[in-house]
CSV table of C-alpha atoms in Angstrom, one decimal:
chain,number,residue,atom,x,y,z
A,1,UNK,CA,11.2,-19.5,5.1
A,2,UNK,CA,10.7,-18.6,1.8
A,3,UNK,CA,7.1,-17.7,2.4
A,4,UNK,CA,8.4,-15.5,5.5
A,5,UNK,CA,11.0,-13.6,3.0
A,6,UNK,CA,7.8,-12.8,0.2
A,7,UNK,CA,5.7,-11.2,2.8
A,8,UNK,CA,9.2,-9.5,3.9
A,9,UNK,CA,10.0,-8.3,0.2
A,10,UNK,CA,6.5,-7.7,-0.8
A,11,UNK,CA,6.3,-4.8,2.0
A,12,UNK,CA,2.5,-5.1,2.0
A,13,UNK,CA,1.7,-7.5,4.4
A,14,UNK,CA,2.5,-6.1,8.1
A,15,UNK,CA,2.1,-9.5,9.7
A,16,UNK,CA,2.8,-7.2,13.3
A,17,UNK,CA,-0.1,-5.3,12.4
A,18,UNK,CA,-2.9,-5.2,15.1
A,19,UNK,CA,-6.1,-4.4,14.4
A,20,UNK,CA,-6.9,-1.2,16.1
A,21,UNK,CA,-7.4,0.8,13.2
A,22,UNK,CA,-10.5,2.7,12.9
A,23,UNK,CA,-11.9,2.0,9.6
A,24,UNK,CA,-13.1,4.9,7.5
A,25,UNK,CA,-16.4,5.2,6.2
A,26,UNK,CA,-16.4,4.0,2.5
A,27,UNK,CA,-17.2,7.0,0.7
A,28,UNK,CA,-14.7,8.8,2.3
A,29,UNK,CA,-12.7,10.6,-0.9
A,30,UNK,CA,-8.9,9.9,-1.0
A,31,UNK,CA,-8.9,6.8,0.7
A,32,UNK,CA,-8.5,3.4,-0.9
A,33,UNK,CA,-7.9,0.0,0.4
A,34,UNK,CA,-5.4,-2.4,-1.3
A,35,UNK,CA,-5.2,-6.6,-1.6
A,36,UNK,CA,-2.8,-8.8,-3.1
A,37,UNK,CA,-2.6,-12.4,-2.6
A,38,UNK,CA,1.0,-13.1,-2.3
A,39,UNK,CA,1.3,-16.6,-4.0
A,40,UNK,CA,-0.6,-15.5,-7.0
A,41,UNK,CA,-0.3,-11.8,-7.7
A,42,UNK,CA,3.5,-11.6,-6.5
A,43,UNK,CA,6.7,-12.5,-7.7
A,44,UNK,CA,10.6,-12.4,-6.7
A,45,UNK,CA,13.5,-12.4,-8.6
A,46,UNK,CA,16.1,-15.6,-8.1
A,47,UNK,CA,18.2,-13.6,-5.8
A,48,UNK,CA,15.1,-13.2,-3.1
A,49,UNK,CA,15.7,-9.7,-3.5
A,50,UNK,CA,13.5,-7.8,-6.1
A,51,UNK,CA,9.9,-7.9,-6.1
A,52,UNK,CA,6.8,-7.4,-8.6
A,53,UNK,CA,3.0,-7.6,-7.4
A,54,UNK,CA,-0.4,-6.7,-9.0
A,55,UNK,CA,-3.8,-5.9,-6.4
A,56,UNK,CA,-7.1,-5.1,-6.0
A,57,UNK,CA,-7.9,-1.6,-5.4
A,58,UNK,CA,-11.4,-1.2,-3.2
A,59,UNK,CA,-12.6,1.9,-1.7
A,60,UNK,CA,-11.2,2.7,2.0
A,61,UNK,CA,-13.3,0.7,5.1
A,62,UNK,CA,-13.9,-2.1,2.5
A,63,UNK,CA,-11.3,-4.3,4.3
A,64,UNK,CA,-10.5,-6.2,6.8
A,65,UNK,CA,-13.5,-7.9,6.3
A,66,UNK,CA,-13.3,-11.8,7.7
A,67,UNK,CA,-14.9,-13.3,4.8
A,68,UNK,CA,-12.7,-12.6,2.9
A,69,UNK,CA,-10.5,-14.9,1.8
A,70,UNK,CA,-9.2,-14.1,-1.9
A,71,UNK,CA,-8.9,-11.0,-3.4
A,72,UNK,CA,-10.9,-12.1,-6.0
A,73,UNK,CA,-13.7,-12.4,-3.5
A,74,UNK,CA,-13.5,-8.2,-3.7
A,75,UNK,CA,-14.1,-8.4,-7.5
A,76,UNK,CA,-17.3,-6.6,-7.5
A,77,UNK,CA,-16.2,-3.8,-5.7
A,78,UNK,CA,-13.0,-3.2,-7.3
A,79,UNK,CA,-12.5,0.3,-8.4
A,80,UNK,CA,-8.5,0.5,-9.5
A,81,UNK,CA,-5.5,-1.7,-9.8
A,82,UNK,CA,-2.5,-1.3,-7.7
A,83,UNK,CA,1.1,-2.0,-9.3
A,84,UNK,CA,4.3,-2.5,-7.2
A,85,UNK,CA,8.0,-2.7,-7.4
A,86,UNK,CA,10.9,-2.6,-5.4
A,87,UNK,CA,13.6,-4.2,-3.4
A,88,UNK,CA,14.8,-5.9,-0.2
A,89,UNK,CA,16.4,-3.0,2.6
A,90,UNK,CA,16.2,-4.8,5.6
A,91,UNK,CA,19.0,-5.2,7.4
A,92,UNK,CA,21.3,-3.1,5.0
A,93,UNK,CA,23.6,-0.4,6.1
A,94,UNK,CA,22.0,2.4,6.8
A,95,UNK,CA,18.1,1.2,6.9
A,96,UNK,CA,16.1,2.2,10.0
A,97,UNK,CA,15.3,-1.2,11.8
A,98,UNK,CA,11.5,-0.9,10.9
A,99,UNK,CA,12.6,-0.4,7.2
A,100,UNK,CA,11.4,-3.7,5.4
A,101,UNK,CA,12.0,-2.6,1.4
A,102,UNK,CA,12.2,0.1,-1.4
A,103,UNK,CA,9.2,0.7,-3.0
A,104,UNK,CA,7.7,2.2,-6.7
A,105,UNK,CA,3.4,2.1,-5.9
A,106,UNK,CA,1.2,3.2,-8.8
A,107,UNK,CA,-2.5,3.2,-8.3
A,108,UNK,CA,-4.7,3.0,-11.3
A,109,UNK,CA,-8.3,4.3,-10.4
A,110,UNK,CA,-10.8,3.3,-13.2
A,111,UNK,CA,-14.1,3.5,-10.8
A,112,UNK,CA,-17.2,5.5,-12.6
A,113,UNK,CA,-16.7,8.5,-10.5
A,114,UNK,CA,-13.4,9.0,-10.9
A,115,UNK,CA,-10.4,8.1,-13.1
A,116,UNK,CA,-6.7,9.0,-13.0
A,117,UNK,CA,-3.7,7.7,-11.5
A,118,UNK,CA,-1.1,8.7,-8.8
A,119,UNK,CA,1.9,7.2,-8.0
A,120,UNK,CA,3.7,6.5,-4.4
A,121,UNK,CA,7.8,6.1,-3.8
A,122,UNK,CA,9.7,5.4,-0.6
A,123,UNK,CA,10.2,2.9,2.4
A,124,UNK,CA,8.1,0.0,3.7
A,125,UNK,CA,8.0,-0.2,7.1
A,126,UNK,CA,7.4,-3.2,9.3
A,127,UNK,CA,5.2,-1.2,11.9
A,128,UNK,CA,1.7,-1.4,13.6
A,129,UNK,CA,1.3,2.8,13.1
A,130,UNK,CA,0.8,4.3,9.8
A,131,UNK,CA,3.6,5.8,8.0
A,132,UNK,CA,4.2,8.0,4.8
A,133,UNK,CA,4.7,7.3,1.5
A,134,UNK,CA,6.1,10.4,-0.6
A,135,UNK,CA,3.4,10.8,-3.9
A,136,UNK,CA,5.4,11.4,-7.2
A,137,UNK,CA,2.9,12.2,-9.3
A,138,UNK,CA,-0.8,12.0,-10.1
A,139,UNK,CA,-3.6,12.9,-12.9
A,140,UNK,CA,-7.4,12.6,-12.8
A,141,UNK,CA,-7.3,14.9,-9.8
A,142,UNK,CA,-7.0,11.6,-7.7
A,143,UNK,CA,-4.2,13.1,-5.3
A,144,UNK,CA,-2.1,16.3,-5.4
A,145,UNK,CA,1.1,16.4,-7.4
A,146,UNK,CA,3.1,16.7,-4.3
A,147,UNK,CA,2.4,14.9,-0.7
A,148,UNK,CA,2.3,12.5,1.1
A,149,UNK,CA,-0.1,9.0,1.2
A,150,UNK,CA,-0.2,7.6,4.4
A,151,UNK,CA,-0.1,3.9,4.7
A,152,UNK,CA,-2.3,2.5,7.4
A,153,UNK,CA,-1.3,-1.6,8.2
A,154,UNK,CA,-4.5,-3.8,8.5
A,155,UNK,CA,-4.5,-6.5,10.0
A,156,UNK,CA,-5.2,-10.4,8.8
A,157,UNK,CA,-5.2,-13.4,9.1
A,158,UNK,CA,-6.2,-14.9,5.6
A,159,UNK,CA,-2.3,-14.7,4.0
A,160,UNK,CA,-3.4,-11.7,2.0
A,161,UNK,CA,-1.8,-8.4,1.7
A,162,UNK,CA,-3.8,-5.9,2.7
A,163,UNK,CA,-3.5,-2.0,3.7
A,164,UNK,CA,-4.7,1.2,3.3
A,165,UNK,CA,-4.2,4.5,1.5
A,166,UNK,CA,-4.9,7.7,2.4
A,167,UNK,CA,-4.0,10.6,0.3
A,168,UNK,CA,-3.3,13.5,2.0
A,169,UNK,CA,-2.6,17.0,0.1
A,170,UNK,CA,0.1,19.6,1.0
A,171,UNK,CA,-1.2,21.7,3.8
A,172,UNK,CA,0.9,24.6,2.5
A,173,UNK,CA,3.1,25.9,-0.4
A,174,UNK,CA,5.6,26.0,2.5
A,175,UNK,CA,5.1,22.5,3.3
A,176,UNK,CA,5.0,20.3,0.3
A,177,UNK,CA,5.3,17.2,2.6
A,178,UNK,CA,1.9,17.5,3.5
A,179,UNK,CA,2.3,17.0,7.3
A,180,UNK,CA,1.6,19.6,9.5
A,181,UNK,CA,5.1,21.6,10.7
């Protein structure tokens, strides 16, 4: 149970995930893809409630990839470190039902063709689409100051975390959310 409740805080894994994602090409720019191995790069708090983890950032279409099986398996392509925090939501008040937890995201790119930072804030949903994360910040040109970073689910079945990241810009000044009104 307790395993079940650390892929529920964590927010990362979406277990319901299938895998019919199509995988960008690798040198697609603005997309990364994201592991963290739950029992060693993750940790709750004694209430079960708030969460810490440290990934793997790889460039996007790098996972799922079956033989993988740690994330340290991905060391040689690693081109960032992802950082998260948050908190439990589900089942509170006034959470949507797909709303899993609360989440800070920051994504440290130190890869030799770019370096920078951007940062993600907002809900983690237990879904099998891709949903938004609202950016709060970046440098290194890495994403736009304003946005949105769509998180896509990817499916597994090695008890890592693993999704992916694509930064989208504001389509217009009018439209800082980045989606098209």
């Amino acid at each position: 149970m307790k395993y079940a409740r650390y892929v529920l805080a964590i927010g990362l894994v979406c277990a319901f995930s299938a895998s019919v994602f199509a995988k960008p090409a690798k040198s697609k720019p603005g997309v990364y893809d994201v592991c963290l191995n739950l029992s060693t790069d993750a940790k709750l708090d004694t209430t079960d409630t708030f969460f810490t983890g440290v990934g793997i950032i790889v460039p996007g279409g790098t996972l799922p990839d079956s033989s993988v099986t740690s994330c340290h398996d991905l060391t040689s392509e690693k081109i960032g470190t992802f950082f998260a925090s948050g908190s439990l939501v589900a089942g509170l008040g006034f959470a949507e039902p797909a709303d899993d937890a609360f989440v800070i995201w920051h994504f440290r790119i130190e890869s030799a063709k770019k370096t920078g930072a951007f940062d993600t804030m907002g809900p983690v949903e237990s879904t099998t689409t891709p949903y938004p994360q609202t950016i709060i910040g970046s440098t290194g040109g890495l994403a736009p100051a304003k946005g949105f970073a769509e998180v896509t689910p990817i499916s597994n079945t090695s008890g890592l975390s693993e999704f992916e990241i694509d930064v989208h810009p504001p389509r217009s000044k009018s439209d800082p959310s980045g989606r098209l009104m």
